C-alpha positions as a LaTeX table, in Angstrom:
\begin{tabular}{lrrr}
\hline
Residue & $x$ (\AA) & $y$ (\AA) & $z$ (\AA) \\
\hline
Met1 & 0.00 & 0.00 & 0.00 \\
Met2 & 2.78 & 2.37 & 0.92 \\
Lys3 & 4.46 & 1.72 & $-2.48$ \\
Trp4 & 1.24 & 2.73 & $-4.28$ \\
Leu5 & 0.97 & 5.94 & $-2.26$ \\
Ile6 & 4.56 & 6.82 & $-3.06$ \\
Leu7 & 3.96 & 6.12 & $-6.76$ \\
Leu8 & 0.80 & 8.26 & $-6.84$ \\
Ala9 & 2.59 & 11.11 & $-5.08$ \\
Ala10 & 5.38 & 10.95 & $-7.63$ \\
Leu11 & 2.93 & 10.95 & $-10.54$ \\
Tyr12 & 1.05 & 13.94 & $-9.06$ \\
Ala13 & 4.27 & 15.87 & $-8.53$ \\
Gly14 & 5.36 & 15.17 & $-12.08$ \\
Gly15 & 2.00 & 16.32 & $-13.50$ \\
Ala16 & 2.03 & 19.51 & $-11.46$ \\
Ala17 & 5.54 & 20.25 & $-12.64$ \\
Ala18 & 4.48 & 19.71 & $-16.23$ \\
Gln19 & 1.65 & 22.26 & $-15.85$ \\
Thr20 & 3.91 & 24.97 & $-14.41$ \\
Pro21 & 4.82 & 27.37 & $-17.24$ \\
Ala22 & 8.48 & 27.79 & $-17.91$ \\
Ala23 & 9.94 & 31.09 & $-16.78$ \\
Pro24 & 10.61 & 33.48 & $-19.68$ \\
Pro25 & 14.25 & 33.77 & $-20.61$ \\
Val26 & 16.08 & 36.67 & $-19.03$ \\
Leu27 & 17.19 & 39.02 & $-21.82$ \\
Thr28 & 20.27 & 41.14 & $-21.77$ \\
Asp29 & 19.81 & 44.87 & $-22.27$ \\
Ala30 & 21.12 & 44.56 & $-25.83$ \\
Glu31 & 18.66 & 41.75 & $-26.62$ \\
Ala32 & 15.75 & 43.71 & $-25.14$ \\
Arg33 & 16.67 & 46.80 & $-27.15$ \\
Ala34 & 16.82 & 44.75 & $-30.32$ \\
Gln35 & 13.21 & 43.68 & $-29.79$ \\
Val36 & 11.80 & 47.25 & $-29.58$ \\
Lys37 & 9.26 & 47.75 & $-32.39$ \\
Lys38 & 8.42 & 50.92 & $-34.26$ \\
Ile39 & 5.11 & 52.48 & $-33.21$ \\
Thr40 & 2.26 & 53.40 & $-35.53$ \\
Ala41 & 1.05 & 56.83 & $-34.43$ \\
Lys42 & $-1.91$ & 58.90 & $-35.61$ \\
Lys43 & $-2.83$ & 62.56 & $-35.33$ \\
Ile44 & $-6.10$ & 64.44 & $-35.00$ \\
Val45 & $-6.36$ & 68.12 & $-35.97$ \\
Leu46 & $-9.36$ & 70.15 & $-34.75$ \\
Val47 & $-10.61$ & 72.98 & $-36.97$ \\
Gly48 & $-13.56$ & 75.19 & $-36.06$ \\
Asp49 & $-14.93$ & 77.98 & $-33.89$ \\
Ser50 & $-15.04$ & 78.77 & $-30.17$ \\
Thr51 & $-17.29$ & 75.81 & $-29.34$ \\
Thr52 & $-14.35$ & 73.56 & $-30.30$ \\
Ala53 & $-11.48$ & 75.85 & $-29.25$ \\
Val54 & $-9.63$ & 76.15 & $-25.96$ \\
Val55 & $-11.41$ & 78.24 & $-23.29$ \\
Gly56 & $-14.97$ & 77.76 & $-24.49$ \\
Gly57 & $-15.19$ & 74.51 & $-26.43$ \\
Trp58 & $-15.11$ & 70.72 & $-26.10$ \\
Gly59 & $-11.72$ & 70.39 & $-27.82$ \\
Pro60 & $-9.44$ & 70.66 & $-24.76$ \\
Ser61 & $-11.22$ & 67.85 & $-22.93$ \\
Phe62 & $-11.27$ & 65.70 & $-26.06$ \\
Cys63 & $-7.54$ & 66.13 & $-26.68$ \\
Gly64 & $-6.60$ & 65.82 & $-23.04$ \\
Tyr65 & $-8.72$ & 62.92 & $-21.81$ \\
His66 & $-10.12$ & 60.90 & $-24.70$ \\
Leu67 & $-7.10$ & 59.86 & $-26.76$ \\
Thr68 & $-4.36$ & 57.34 & $-26.10$ \\
Ser69 & $-0.73$ & 58.44 & $-26.12$ \\
Phe70 & $-0.37$ & 56.95 & $-29.61$ \\
Thr71 & $-2.59$ & 59.70 & $-31.02$ \\
Ala72 & $-1.45$ & 63.32 & $-31.08$ \\
Cys73 & $-4.10$ & 66.03 & $-30.96$ \\
Val74 & $-3.70$ & 69.61 & $-32.18$ \\
Asn75 & $-6.53$ & 72.07 & $-31.48$ \\
Leu76 & $-6.47$ & 74.80 & $-34.14$ \\
Ala77 & $-10.05$ & 75.97 & $-33.61$ \\
Arg78 & $-10.43$ & 79.69 & $-32.89$ \\
Gly79 & $-13.21$ & 81.80 & $-31.41$ \\
Gly80 & $-15.31$ & 83.91 & $-33.77$ \\
Arg81 & $-14.40$ & 81.97 & $-36.89$ \\
Ser82 & $-16.64$ & 80.89 & $-39.73$ \\
Thr83 & $-15.92$ & 78.83 & $-42.83$ \\
Phe84 & $-14.99$ & 82.14 & $-44.49$ \\
Asn85 & $-12.74$ & 84.02 & $-42.11$ \\
Tyr86 & $-10.93$ & 80.93 & $-40.83$ \\
Arg87 & $-9.50$ & 80.64 & $-44.33$ \\
Ala88 & $-9.25$ & 84.37 & $-45.05$ \\
Glu89 & $-7.07$ & 85.08 & $-42.01$ \\
Gly90 & $-4.64$ & 82.23 & $-42.74$ \\
Ser91 & $-5.70$ & 79.77 & $-40.03$ \\
Trp92 & $-6.54$ & 77.20 & $-42.69$ \\
Asp93 & $-3.00$ & 77.47 & $-44.11$ \\
Ile94 & $-1.65$ & 76.63 & $-40.67$ \\
Ala95 & $-3.99$ & 73.64 & $-40.46$ \\
Leu96 & $-2.88$ & 72.40 & $-43.90$ \\
Ala97 & 0.75 & 72.64 & $-42.85$ \\
Glu98 & $-0.06$ & 70.58 & $-39.75$ \\
Met99 & $-1.67$ & 67.90 & $-41.93$ \\
Lys100 & 1.46 & 67.69 & $-44.09$ \\
Ser101 & 3.98 & 67.65 & $-41.23$ \\
Gly102 & 4.68 & 63.92 & $-41.59$ \\
Gly103 & 5.68 & 61.28 & $-39.07$ \\
Phe104 & 2.16 & 59.92 & $-38.56$ \\
Ala105 & 0.57 & 56.89 & $-40.18$ \\
Lys106 & $-2.74$ & 58.74 & $-40.53$ \\
Thr107 & $-3.99$ & 62.25 & $-39.82$ \\
Tyr108 & $-7.67$ & 62.97 & $-39.24$ \\
Val109 & $-9.10$ & 66.50 & $-39.45$ \\
Leu110 & $-12.33$ & 67.24 & $-37.55$ \\
Ile111 & $-14.09$ & 70.31 & $-39.02$ \\
Gln112 & $-16.91$ & 72.06 & $-37.14$ \\
Phe113 & $-18.45$ & 75.38 & $-38.19$ \\
Gly114 & $-21.86$ & 77.03 & $-38.18$ \\
His115 & $-22.17$ & 79.44 & $-35.26$ \\
Asn116 & $-20.39$ & 82.33 & $-36.94$ \\
Asp117 & $-21.62$ & 81.50 & $-40.42$ \\
Gln118 & $-25.08$ & 82.62 & $-39.32$ \\
Pro119 & $-26.43$ & 85.99 & $-40.53$ \\
Gly120 & $-25.72$ & 89.24 & $-38.72$ \\
Lys121 & $-21.97$ & 88.81 & $-38.21$ \\
Pro122 & $-20.15$ & 91.16 & $-40.62$ \\
Gly123 & $-16.90$ & 89.73 & $-41.96$ \\
Arg124 & $-17.90$ & 86.23 & $-40.89$ \\
Ser125 & $-21.40$ & 85.35 & $-42.10$ \\
Thr126 & $-21.79$ & 83.11 & $-45.14$ \\
Asp127 & $-24.77$ & 82.25 & $-47.30$ \\
Leu128 & $-26.38$ & 79.06 & $-46.04$ \\
Lys129 & $-27.49$ & 77.79 & $-49.44$ \\
Thr130 & $-24.31$ & 78.47 & $-51.39$ \\
Glu131 & $-21.16$ & 79.67 & $-49.62$ \\
Phe132 & $-21.37$ & 77.61 & $-46.43$ \\
Pro133 & $-21.64$ & 74.19 & $-48.12$ \\
Gln134 & $-19.16$ & 75.25 & $-50.80$ \\
Asn135 & $-16.64$ & 76.23 & $-48.13$ \\
Leu136 & $-17.09$ & 72.92 & $-46.30$ \\
Ala137 & $-16.67$ & 71.02 & $-49.57$ \\
Ala138 & $-13.47$ & 72.95 & $-50.33$ \\
Tyr139 & $-12.08$ & 72.08 & $-46.90$ \\
Val140 & $-12.84$ & 68.40 & $-47.49$ \\
Thr141 & $-11.18$ & 68.43 & $-50.90$ \\
Glu142 & $-8.05$ & 70.14 & $-49.59$ \\
Val143 & $-7.75$ & 67.83 & $-46.58$ \\
Arg144 & $-7.77$ & 64.85 & $-48.91$ \\
Ala145 & $-5.25$ & 66.51 & $-51.23$ \\
Ala146 & $-2.97$ & 66.99 & $-48.21$ \\
Gly147 & $-3.06$ & 63.24 & $-47.57$ \\
Ala148 & $-5.28$ & 63.49 & $-44.48$ \\
Ile149 & $-8.78$ & 62.20 & $-43.71$ \\
Pro150 & $-11.63$ & 64.72 & $-43.21$ \\
Val151 & $-14.39$ & 64.26 & $-40.63$ \\
Leu152 & $-17.26$ & 66.75 & $-40.61$ \\
Val153 & $-18.84$ & 67.72 & $-37.27$ \\
Thr154 & $-22.24$ & 69.39 & $-37.02$ \\
Pro155 & $-22.27$ & 72.46 & $-34.74$ \\
Leu156 & $-22.73$ & 72.19 & $-30.99$ \\
Thr157 & $-26.24$ & 73.21 & $-29.90$ \\
Arg158 & $-26.90$ & 76.39 & $-28.01$ \\
Arg159 & $-28.65$ & 75.93 & $-24.66$ \\
Gly160 & $-31.38$ & 78.57 & $-24.81$ \\
Phe161 & $-34.97$ & 77.41 & $-24.23$ \\
Lys162 & $-38.47$ & 78.64 & $-25.03$ \\
Asp163 & $-41.55$ & 77.05 & $-23.54$ \\
Gly164 & $-39.57$ & 74.02 & $-22.44$ \\
Lys165 & $-37.98$ & 73.39 & $-25.85$ \\
Val166 & $-34.26$ & 73.85 & $-26.58$ \\
Glu167 & $-33.74$ & 76.35 & $-29.38$ \\
Asn168 & $-33.07$ & 74.88 & $-32.82$ \\
Asp169 & $-31.52$ & 77.93 & $-34.49$ \\
Leu170 & $-28.49$ & 76.01 & $-35.80$ \\
Gly171 & $-30.56$ & 73.23 & $-37.31$ \\
Pro172 & $-30.20$ & 74.42 & $-40.94$ \\
Trp173 & $-26.40$ & 74.60 & $-40.63$ \\
Ala174 & $-26.30$ & 71.14 & $-39.13$ \\
Glu175 & $-28.43$ & 69.84 & $-42.02$ \\
Ala176 & $-26.16$ & 71.52 & $-44.58$ \\
Thr177 & $-23.15$ & 69.84 & $-42.96$ \\
Arg178 & $-24.88$ & 66.46 & $-43.10$ \\
Ala179 & $-25.64$ & 66.99 & $-46.80$ \\
Val180 & $-22.00$ & 67.75 & $-47.65$ \\
Ala181 & $-20.86$ & 64.70 & $-45.67$ \\
Lys182 & $-23.30$ & 62.47 & $-47.55$ \\
Glu183 & $-22.51$ & 63.92 & $-50.98$ \\
Met184 & $-18.73$ & 63.66 & $-50.52$ \\
Asn185 & $-18.74$ & 60.38 & $-48.56$ \\
Val186 & $-17.18$ & 61.97 & $-45.48$ \\
Pro187 & $-17.47$ & 60.50 & $-41.95$ \\
Leu188 & $-19.90$ & 62.56 & $-39.88$ \\
Val189 & $-19.99$ & 63.28 & $-36.16$ \\
Asp190 & $-23.54$ & 64.55 & $-35.61$ \\
Leu191 & $-22.78$ & 66.59 & $-32.51$ \\
Tyr192 & $-25.79$ & 68.83 & $-33.11$ \\
Ala193 & $-28.32$ & 66.01 & $-32.98$ \\
Arg194 & $-26.74$ & 64.36 & $-29.95$ \\
Ser195 & $-26.21$ & 67.62 & $-28.03$ \\
Gln196 & $-29.78$ & 68.72 & $-28.77$ \\
Glu197 & $-31.09$ & 65.45 & $-27.35$ \\
Ala198 & $-28.93$ & 65.70 & $-24.23$ \\
Val199 & $-29.73$ & 69.34 & $-23.46$ \\
Gln200 & $-33.46$ & 68.82 & $-24.07$ \\
Ala201 & $-33.49$ & 65.85 & $-21.72$ \\
Met202 & $-31.92$ & 67.75 & $-18.83$ \\
Gly203 & $-33.82$ & 71.02 & $-19.25$ \\
Ala204 & $-32.83$ & 74.68 & $-19.24$ \\
Ala205 & $-31.82$ & 75.09 & $-15.59$ \\
Glu206 & $-29.74$ & 71.91 & $-15.43$ \\
Ala207 & $-27.96$ & 72.71 & $-18.71$ \\
Met208 & $-26.74$ & 76.00 & $-17.22$ \\
Lys209 & $-24.02$ & 74.06 & $-15.38$ \\
Phe210 & $-22.18$ & 73.71 & $-18.68$ \\
Ala211 & $-21.42$ & 77.44 & $-18.97$ \\
Gln212 & $-18.09$ & 79.01 & $-18.09$ \\
Lys213 & $-19.52$ & 80.83 & $-15.05$ \\
Pro214 & $-22.68$ & 80.29 & $-12.96$ \\
Pro215 & $-25.86$ & 82.17 & $-13.96$ \\
Ser216 & $-27.24$ & 85.05 & $-11.94$ \\
Pro217 & $-30.19$ & 84.20 & $-9.65$ \\
Gln218 & $-32.59$ & 85.87 & $-12.10$ \\
Val219 & $-31.28$ & 83.85 & $-15.04$ \\
Leu220 & $-31.48$ & 80.62 & $-13.07$ \\
Glu221 & $-35.07$ & 81.28 & $-11.94$ \\
Ala222 & $-36.12$ & 82.01 & $-15.51$ \\
Gly223 & $-34.53$ & 78.75 & $-16.64$ \\
Lys224 & $-36.67$ & 76.84 & $-14.16$ \\
Thr225 & $-39.77$ & 78.07 & $-16.00$ \\
Gly226 & $-38.54$ & 76.54 & $-19.26$ \\
Thr227 & $-37.85$ & 79.85 & $-21.01$ \\
Thr228 & $-34.39$ & 81.37 & $-20.75$ \\
Ile229 & $-33.58$ & 85.10 & $-20.65$ \\
Ala230 & $-30.44$ & 87.02 & $-21.62$ \\
Gly231 & $-27.45$ & 85.55 & $-19.84$ \\
Ser232 & $-26.23$ & 88.99 & $-18.76$ \\
Thr233 & $-29.43$ & 89.73 & $-16.79$ \\
Gly234 & $-28.75$ & 90.50 & $-13.15$ \\
Val235 & $-24.98$ & 90.79 & $-13.56$ \\
Ala236 & $-23.61$ & 93.95 & $-11.95$ \\
Pro237 & $-21.44$ & 96.09 & $-14.25$ \\
Ala238 & $-17.77$ & 96.14 & $-13.49$ \\
Pro239 & $-16.81$ & 98.95 & $-11.08$ \\
Asn240 & $-14.58$ & 101.78 & $-12.27$ \\
Ala241 & $-11.05$ & 100.50 & $-12.37$ \\
Pro242 & $-8.62$ & 102.18 & $-9.95$ \\
Pro243 & $-5.50$ & 103.93 & $-11.30$ \\
Met244 & $-2.87$ & 101.43 & $-12.44$ \\
Thr245 & 0.53 & 101.10 & $-10.86$ \\
Glu246 & 3.69 & 101.33 & $-12.96$ \\
Ala247 & 3.99 & 97.55 & $-12.94$ \\
Gln248 & 0.37 & 97.15 & $-14.10$ \\
Ile249 & 0.93 & 99.64 & $-16.90$ \\
Arg250 & 3.99 & 97.69 & $-18.02$ \\
Asp251 & 2.09 & 94.40 & $-17.92$ \\
Ser252 & $-0.78$ & 95.91 & $-19.90$ \\
Leu253 & 1.60 & 96.81 & $-22.73$ \\
Glu254 & 2.78 & 93.21 & $-23.02$ \\
Pro255 & 0.00 & 91.21 & $-21.35$ \\
Met256 & $-0.12$ & 87.49 & $-20.85$ \\
Gly257 & $-3.05$ & 85.62 & $-22.38$ \\
Gln258 & $-6.27$ & 86.05 & $-20.44$ \\
Ala259 & $-9.36$ & 83.87 & $-20.40$ \\
Lys260 & $-12.52$ & 85.93 & $-20.87$ \\
Leu261 & $-15.10$ & 83.95 & $-18.95$ \\
Ser262 & $-18.81$ & 84.69 & $-18.70$ \\
Phe263 & $-22.19$ & 83.01 & $-18.48$ \\
Asp264 & $-23.94$ & 82.38 & $-21.79$ \\
Tyr265 & $-25.84$ & 79.63 & $-23.58$ \\
Thr266 & $-23.13$ & 78.84 & $-26.12$ \\
His267 & $-19.67$ & 78.47 & $-24.63$ \\
Leu268 & $-18.47$ & 75.73 & $-22.32$ \\
Gly269 & $-16.75$ & 75.60 & $-18.96$ \\
Arg270 & $-14.89$ & 72.50 & $-17.78$ \\
Asp271 & $-18.05$ & 70.49 & $-17.01$ \\
Gly272 & $-19.50$ & 71.31 & $-20.41$ \\
Ala273 & $-16.27$ & 70.50 & $-22.22$ \\
Asp274 & $-16.07$ & 67.12 & $-20.49$ \\
Phe275 & $-19.72$ & 66.28 & $-21.18$ \\
Phe276 & $-19.72$ & 67.09 & $-24.89$ \\
Ala277 & $-16.23$ & 65.70 & $-25.51$ \\
Lys278 & $-17.59$ & 62.32 & $-24.43$ \\
Ile279 & $-20.34$ & 62.65 & $-27.02$ \\
Val280 & $-17.82$ & 63.54 & $-29.73$ \\
Thr281 & $-15.68$ & 60.57 & $-28.72$ \\
Arg282 & $-18.58$ & 58.14 & $-28.87$ \\
Glu283 & $-19.80$ & 59.46 & $-32.22$ \\
Leu284 & $-16.29$ & 59.49 & $-33.68$ \\
Ala285 & $-15.74$ & 55.86 & $-32.72$ \\
Ala286 & $-18.90$ & 54.93 & $-34.62$ \\
Ala287 & $-18.13$ & 57.12 & $-37.65$ \\
Val288 & $-14.45$ & 56.13 & $-37.94$ \\
Pro289 & $-13.94$ & 52.54 & $-36.74$ \\
Asp290 & $-10.21$ & 52.80 & $-37.48$ \\
Leu291 & $-9.94$ & 55.18 & $-34.49$ \\
Arg292 & $-11.78$ & 53.02 & $-31.94$ \\
Arg293 & $-8.60$ & 51.67 & $-30.35$ \\
Asp294 & $-7.20$ & 55.19 & $-30.10$ \\
Leu295 & $-10.22$ & 56.64 & $-28.29$ \\
Ile296 & $-10.90$ & 56.57 & $-24.57$ \\
Pro297 & $-14.64$ & 56.81 & $-23.71$ \\
\hline
\end{tabular}
C-alpha cells in the first residue's frame, strides 16, 4: 500500500511540474533593445470655432482625456471663426501645414463650423445655401489633397430654451453639414443632434451648469420656468477701475493671455467641455472605426 501511495505522489508531482509554465528567458539589455518595435502613431487636428477651441469649447477635454498616447491632438479651432474668415485670415493654411507635417501613419481633421456662419456677423457670415456648403466642400477636398482624412462635425447646440424646448436655431447649418458629408462620402460626427437630445433631456436650468460661469439668480429662476432670458441679466457692471501702478501699466503693454469667462448659452466651462467631448468621442468611434482603439470613452 505504501508503495502505491509513493507512486501516486510521484505521478502527481510530475503532473504539477508539467503544468507549471516555464519562466521566460532573461534578456540582456542589448537583446531587449533589439526587440523594440516601431510604433504606428496617428494625429487628429481640430478645426472650427469657439465651441471647439480652448477656453470655451469641447476640444481641450477631447484632446486631453479621450485619446491614447499613440494619437497626437492639435486644437487649431479659434473663437469667432466661420468657414470664411478661418480661411481668409490664414488659419486654414496653418492647419494644412499641420496635416502635411509627416511622421504619422494617418492624420484625421475634424471640421466644425456654423455658429459664426449665421447671418448678422459682418466679416464672418456666409450664405447658407451656397457659400457655407461650398466652403465645407473645399475644406474636405483640400484635406484629402494633403493626404489626411476629413471628418465633418455638425455644430454644438446652443442651450437657450423657449416654452420648455431647446432652441433649434443652428438646425439648418447642421443639415447643410450632413448633406455635404453624404454627398462627398465623409465620416460625420452629428454633434448637433446628440447635443440637442442631451440638453433637451436635462432642461434649461440643469444645462446651465455647462457654462463658463454660474448664472445670476434671475437667469437661473427664468430657466426653471422653461424659457431662458439674456445671460447677462442680473450681472452687476464692473466697477470703475482704480488707477494702475507702474507695474500694471507695463504688464498691460505686453499682457499674458487672459481667459474671458462669462455666463452664456453657447460656450463651455470644464463640465460642459467634459460632457460634450464624451459625445464627440462616442460618435467618432462609430463614424471612424479605425480610431476606436485610439479613443478613450
